[in-house]
GROMACS .gro file of C-alpha atoms in nm:
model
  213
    1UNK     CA    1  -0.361  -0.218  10.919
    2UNK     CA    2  -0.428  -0.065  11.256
    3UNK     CA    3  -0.116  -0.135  11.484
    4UNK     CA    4  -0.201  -0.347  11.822
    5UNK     CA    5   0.099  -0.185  12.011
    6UNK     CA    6   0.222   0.099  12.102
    7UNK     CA    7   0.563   0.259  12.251
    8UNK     CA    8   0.541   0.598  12.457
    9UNK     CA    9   0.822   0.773  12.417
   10UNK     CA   10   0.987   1.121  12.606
   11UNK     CA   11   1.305   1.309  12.612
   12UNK     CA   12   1.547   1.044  12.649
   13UNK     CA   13   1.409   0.725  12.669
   14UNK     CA   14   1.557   0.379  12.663
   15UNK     CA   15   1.607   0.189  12.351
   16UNK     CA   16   1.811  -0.076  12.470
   17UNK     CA   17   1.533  -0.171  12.701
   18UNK     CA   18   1.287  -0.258  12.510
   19UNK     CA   19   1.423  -0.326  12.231
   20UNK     CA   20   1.449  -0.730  12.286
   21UNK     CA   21   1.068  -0.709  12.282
   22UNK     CA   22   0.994  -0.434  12.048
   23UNK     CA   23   1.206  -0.629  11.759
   24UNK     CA   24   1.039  -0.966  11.847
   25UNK     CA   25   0.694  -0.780  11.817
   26UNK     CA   26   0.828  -0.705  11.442
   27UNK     CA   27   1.056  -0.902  11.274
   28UNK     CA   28   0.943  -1.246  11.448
   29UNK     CA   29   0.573  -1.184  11.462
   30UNK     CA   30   0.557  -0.889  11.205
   31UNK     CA   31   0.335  -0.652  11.413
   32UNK     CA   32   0.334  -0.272  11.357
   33UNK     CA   33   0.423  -0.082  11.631
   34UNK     CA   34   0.297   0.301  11.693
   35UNK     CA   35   0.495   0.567  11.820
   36UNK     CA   36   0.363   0.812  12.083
   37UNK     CA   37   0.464   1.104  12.212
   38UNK     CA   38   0.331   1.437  12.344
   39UNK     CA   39   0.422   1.655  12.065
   40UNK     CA   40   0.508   1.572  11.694
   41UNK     CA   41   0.852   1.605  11.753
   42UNK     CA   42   1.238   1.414  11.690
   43UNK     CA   43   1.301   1.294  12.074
   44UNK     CA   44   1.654   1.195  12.103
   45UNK     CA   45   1.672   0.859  12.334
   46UNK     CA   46   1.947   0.801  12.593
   47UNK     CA   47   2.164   0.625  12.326
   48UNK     CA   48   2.151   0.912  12.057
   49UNK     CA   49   1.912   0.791  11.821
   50UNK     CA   50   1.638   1.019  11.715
   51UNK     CA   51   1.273   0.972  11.630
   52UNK     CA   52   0.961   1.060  11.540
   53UNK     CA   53   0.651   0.959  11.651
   54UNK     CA   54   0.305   0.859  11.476
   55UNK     CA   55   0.091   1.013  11.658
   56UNK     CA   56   0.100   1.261  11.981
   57UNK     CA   57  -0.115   1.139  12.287
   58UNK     CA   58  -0.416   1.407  12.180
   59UNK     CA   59  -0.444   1.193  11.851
   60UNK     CA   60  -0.447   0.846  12.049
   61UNK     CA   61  -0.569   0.624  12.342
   62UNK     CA   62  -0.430   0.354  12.588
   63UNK     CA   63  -0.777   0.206  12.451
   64UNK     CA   64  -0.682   0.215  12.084
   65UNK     CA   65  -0.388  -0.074  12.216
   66UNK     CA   66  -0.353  -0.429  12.322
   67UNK     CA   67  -0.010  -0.332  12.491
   68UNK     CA   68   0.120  -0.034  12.578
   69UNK     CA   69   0.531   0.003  12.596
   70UNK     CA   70   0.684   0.217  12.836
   71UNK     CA   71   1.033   0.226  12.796
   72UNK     CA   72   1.262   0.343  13.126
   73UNK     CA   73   1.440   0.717  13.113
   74UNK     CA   74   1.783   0.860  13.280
   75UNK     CA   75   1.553   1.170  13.353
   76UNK     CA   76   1.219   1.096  13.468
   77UNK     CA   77   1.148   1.398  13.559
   78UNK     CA   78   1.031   1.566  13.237
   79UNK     CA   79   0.807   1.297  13.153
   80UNK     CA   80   0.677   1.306  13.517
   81UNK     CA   81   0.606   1.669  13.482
   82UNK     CA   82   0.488   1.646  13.114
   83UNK     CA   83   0.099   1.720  13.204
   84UNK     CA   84  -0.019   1.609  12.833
   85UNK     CA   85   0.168   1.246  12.907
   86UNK     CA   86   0.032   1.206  13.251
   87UNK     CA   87  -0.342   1.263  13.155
   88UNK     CA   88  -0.270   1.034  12.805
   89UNK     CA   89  -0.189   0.751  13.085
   90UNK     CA   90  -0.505   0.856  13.313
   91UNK     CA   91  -0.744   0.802  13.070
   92UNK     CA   92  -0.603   0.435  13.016
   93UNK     CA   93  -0.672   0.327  13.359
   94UNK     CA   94  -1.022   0.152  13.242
   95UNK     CA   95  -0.824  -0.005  12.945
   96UNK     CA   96  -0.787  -0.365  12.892
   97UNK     CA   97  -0.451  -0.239  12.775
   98UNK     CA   98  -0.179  -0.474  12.912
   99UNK     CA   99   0.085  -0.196  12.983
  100UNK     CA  100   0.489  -0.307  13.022
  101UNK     CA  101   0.663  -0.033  13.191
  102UNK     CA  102   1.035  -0.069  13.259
  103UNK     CA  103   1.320   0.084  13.451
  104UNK     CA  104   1.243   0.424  13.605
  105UNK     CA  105   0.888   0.469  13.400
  106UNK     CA  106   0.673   0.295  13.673
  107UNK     CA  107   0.690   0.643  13.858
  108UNK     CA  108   0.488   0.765  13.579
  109UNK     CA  109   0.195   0.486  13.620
  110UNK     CA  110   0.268   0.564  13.962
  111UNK     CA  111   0.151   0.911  13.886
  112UNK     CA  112  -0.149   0.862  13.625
  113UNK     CA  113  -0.273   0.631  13.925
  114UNK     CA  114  -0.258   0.295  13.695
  115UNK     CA  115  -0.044   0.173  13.996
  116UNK     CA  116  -0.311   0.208  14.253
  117UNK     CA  117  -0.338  -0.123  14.447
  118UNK     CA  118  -0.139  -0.308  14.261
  119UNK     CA  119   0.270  -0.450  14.324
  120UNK     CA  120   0.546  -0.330  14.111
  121UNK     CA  121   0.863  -0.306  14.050
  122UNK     CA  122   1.095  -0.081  13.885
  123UNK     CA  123   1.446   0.032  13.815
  124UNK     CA  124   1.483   0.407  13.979
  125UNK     CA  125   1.640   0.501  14.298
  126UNK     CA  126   1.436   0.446  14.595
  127UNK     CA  127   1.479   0.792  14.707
  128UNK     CA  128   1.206   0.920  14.478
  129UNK     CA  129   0.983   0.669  14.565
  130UNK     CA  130   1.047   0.867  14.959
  131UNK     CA  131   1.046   1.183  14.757
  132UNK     CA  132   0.684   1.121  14.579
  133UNK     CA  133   0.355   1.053  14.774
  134UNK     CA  134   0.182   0.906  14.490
  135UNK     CA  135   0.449   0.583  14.511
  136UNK     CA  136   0.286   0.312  14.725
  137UNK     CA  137   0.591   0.206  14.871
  138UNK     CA  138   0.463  -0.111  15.029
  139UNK     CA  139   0.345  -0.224  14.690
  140UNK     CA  140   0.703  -0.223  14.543
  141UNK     CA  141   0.847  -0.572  14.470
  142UNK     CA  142   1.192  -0.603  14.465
  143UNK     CA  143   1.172  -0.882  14.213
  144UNK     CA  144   1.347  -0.844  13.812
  145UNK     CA  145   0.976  -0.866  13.646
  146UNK     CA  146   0.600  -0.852  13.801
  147UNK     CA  147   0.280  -0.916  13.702
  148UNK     CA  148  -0.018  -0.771  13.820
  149UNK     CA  149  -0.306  -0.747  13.708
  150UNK     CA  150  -0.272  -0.588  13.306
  151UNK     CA  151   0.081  -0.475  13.405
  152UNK     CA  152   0.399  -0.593  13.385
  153UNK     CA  153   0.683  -0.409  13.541
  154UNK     CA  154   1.024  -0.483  13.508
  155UNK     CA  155   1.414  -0.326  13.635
  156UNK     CA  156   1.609  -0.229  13.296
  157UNK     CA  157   1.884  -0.485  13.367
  158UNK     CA  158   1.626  -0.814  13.326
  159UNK     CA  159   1.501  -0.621  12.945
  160UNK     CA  160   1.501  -1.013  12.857
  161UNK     CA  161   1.332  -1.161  13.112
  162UNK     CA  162   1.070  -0.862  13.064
  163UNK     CA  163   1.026  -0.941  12.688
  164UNK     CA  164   0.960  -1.265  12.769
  165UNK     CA  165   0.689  -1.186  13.017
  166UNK     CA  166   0.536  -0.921  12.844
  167UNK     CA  167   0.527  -1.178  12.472
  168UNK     CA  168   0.412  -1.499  12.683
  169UNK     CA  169   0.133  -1.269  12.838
  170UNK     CA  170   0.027  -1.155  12.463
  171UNK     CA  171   0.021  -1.548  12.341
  172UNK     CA  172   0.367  -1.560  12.173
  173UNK     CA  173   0.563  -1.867  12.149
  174UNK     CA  174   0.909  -1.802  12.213
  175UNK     CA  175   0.993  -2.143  12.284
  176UNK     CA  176   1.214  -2.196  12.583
  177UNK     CA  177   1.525  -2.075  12.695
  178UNK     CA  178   1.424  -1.731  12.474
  179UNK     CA  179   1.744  -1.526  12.416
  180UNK     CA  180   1.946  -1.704  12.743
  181UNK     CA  181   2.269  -1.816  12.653
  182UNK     CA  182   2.323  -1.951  13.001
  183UNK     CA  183   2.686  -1.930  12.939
  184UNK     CA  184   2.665  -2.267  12.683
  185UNK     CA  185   2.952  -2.350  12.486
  186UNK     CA  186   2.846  -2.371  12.142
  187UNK     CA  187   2.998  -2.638  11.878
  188UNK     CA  188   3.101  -2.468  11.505
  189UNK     CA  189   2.749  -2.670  11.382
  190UNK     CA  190   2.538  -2.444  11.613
  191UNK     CA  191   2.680  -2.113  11.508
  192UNK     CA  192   2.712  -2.193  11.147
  193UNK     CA  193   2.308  -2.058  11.024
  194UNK     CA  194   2.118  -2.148  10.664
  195UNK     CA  195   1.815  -2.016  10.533
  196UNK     CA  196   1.555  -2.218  10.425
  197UNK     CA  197   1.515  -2.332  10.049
  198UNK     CA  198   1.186  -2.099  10.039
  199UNK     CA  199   1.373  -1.779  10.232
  200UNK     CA  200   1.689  -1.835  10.005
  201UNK     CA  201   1.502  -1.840   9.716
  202UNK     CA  202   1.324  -1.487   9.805
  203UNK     CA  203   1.638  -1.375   9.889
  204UNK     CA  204   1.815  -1.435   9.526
  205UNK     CA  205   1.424  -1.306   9.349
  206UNK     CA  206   1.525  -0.984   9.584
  207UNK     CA  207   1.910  -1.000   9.490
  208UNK     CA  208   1.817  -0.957   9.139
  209UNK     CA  209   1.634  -0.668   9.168
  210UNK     CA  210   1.997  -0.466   9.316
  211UNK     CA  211   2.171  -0.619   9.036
  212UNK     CA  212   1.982  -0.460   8.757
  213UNK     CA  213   2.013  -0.124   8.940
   0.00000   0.00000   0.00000
């Protein structure tokens, strides 16, 4: 099965961002997610992890995707300057693709011209958007998530409130409240969790294949 989503990934890139929307893509809605980088490489992210993609960006298209995940980076600047990257995300901008960039990765929409025209927001310093021409500083929103258009854009800190934007705008019920705690007090009943009679029986069909091991 072809996989209707996509991360982009680059020399350390933000798990914990994305994440929250990455693992309900998966293990709520069991969609396959494709890996893309430039090269067919291990990139390490910002929290140590290391992996491999499915495909480089010569052996894929914004096109080939309903969404497009950009997770954020502490150092833009190799992904900014990565020319293979840059022109992957320039061919995308007649896509349908909804793309969800978050954190400091706007600046490379900003870049592949995706941004052109349209408000955004993101999580890097405002002194690169002064630094870089391409930034169309009076279309940045100061806001935690926006939507414009077939992008989403969010700062790293609101990863929830970005999942839940980006999933809502791909037809996902996550009910509401998704993932907020709001601080709630919860009673022993609430935090005490049961599968199913159907998920605990797969679970002891599955237990008895480890026990004959």
């Amino acid at each position: 099965m072809n996989a209707k989503y996509a991360v982009l990934i680059y020399p350390d890139f933000s798990l914990q961002e994305i994440t929250c929307l990455t693992s309900c893509l998966t293990v709520w809605f069991e969609e396959k997610i494709d890996v893309i980088a430039s090269e067919k490489k291990l990139y390490a992210s910002e929290e140590g992890f290391s992996i491999m993609p499915d495909k480089t960006v010569d052996e894929a298209e914004v096109s080939d995707y309903e969404c497009l995940i950009l997770p954020g980076t502490i150092f833009p600047l190799a992904p900014l300057y990565d020319d293979k990257l840059i022109d992957f995300l320039k061919r995308g901008k007649e896509a349908n693709t909804l793309i969800a960039s978050i954190s400091s990765s706007p600046i490379l929409l900003s870049k592949a011209g995706l941004l052109k025209g349209k408000d955004f927001t993101s999580g890097y310093f405002m002194q690169m958007a002064e630094t870089f021409s391409f930034v169309e500083k009076e279309h940045f929103v100061h806001k935690p998530v926006v939507e414009d258009g077939n992008i989403i854009t969010g700062i790293g800190m609101f990863f929830r409130e970005f999942a839940e934007k980006v999933l809502n705008r791909l037809g996902y019920d996550v009910g509401e409240g998704f993932m907020d705690t709001g601080g709630k007090e919860y009673t022993e009943e609430e935090l005490t969790f049961y599968w199913s009679e159907e998920d605990y029986k797969e679970f002891l069909e599955e237990l008895k294949e480890y026990e004959v091991r």
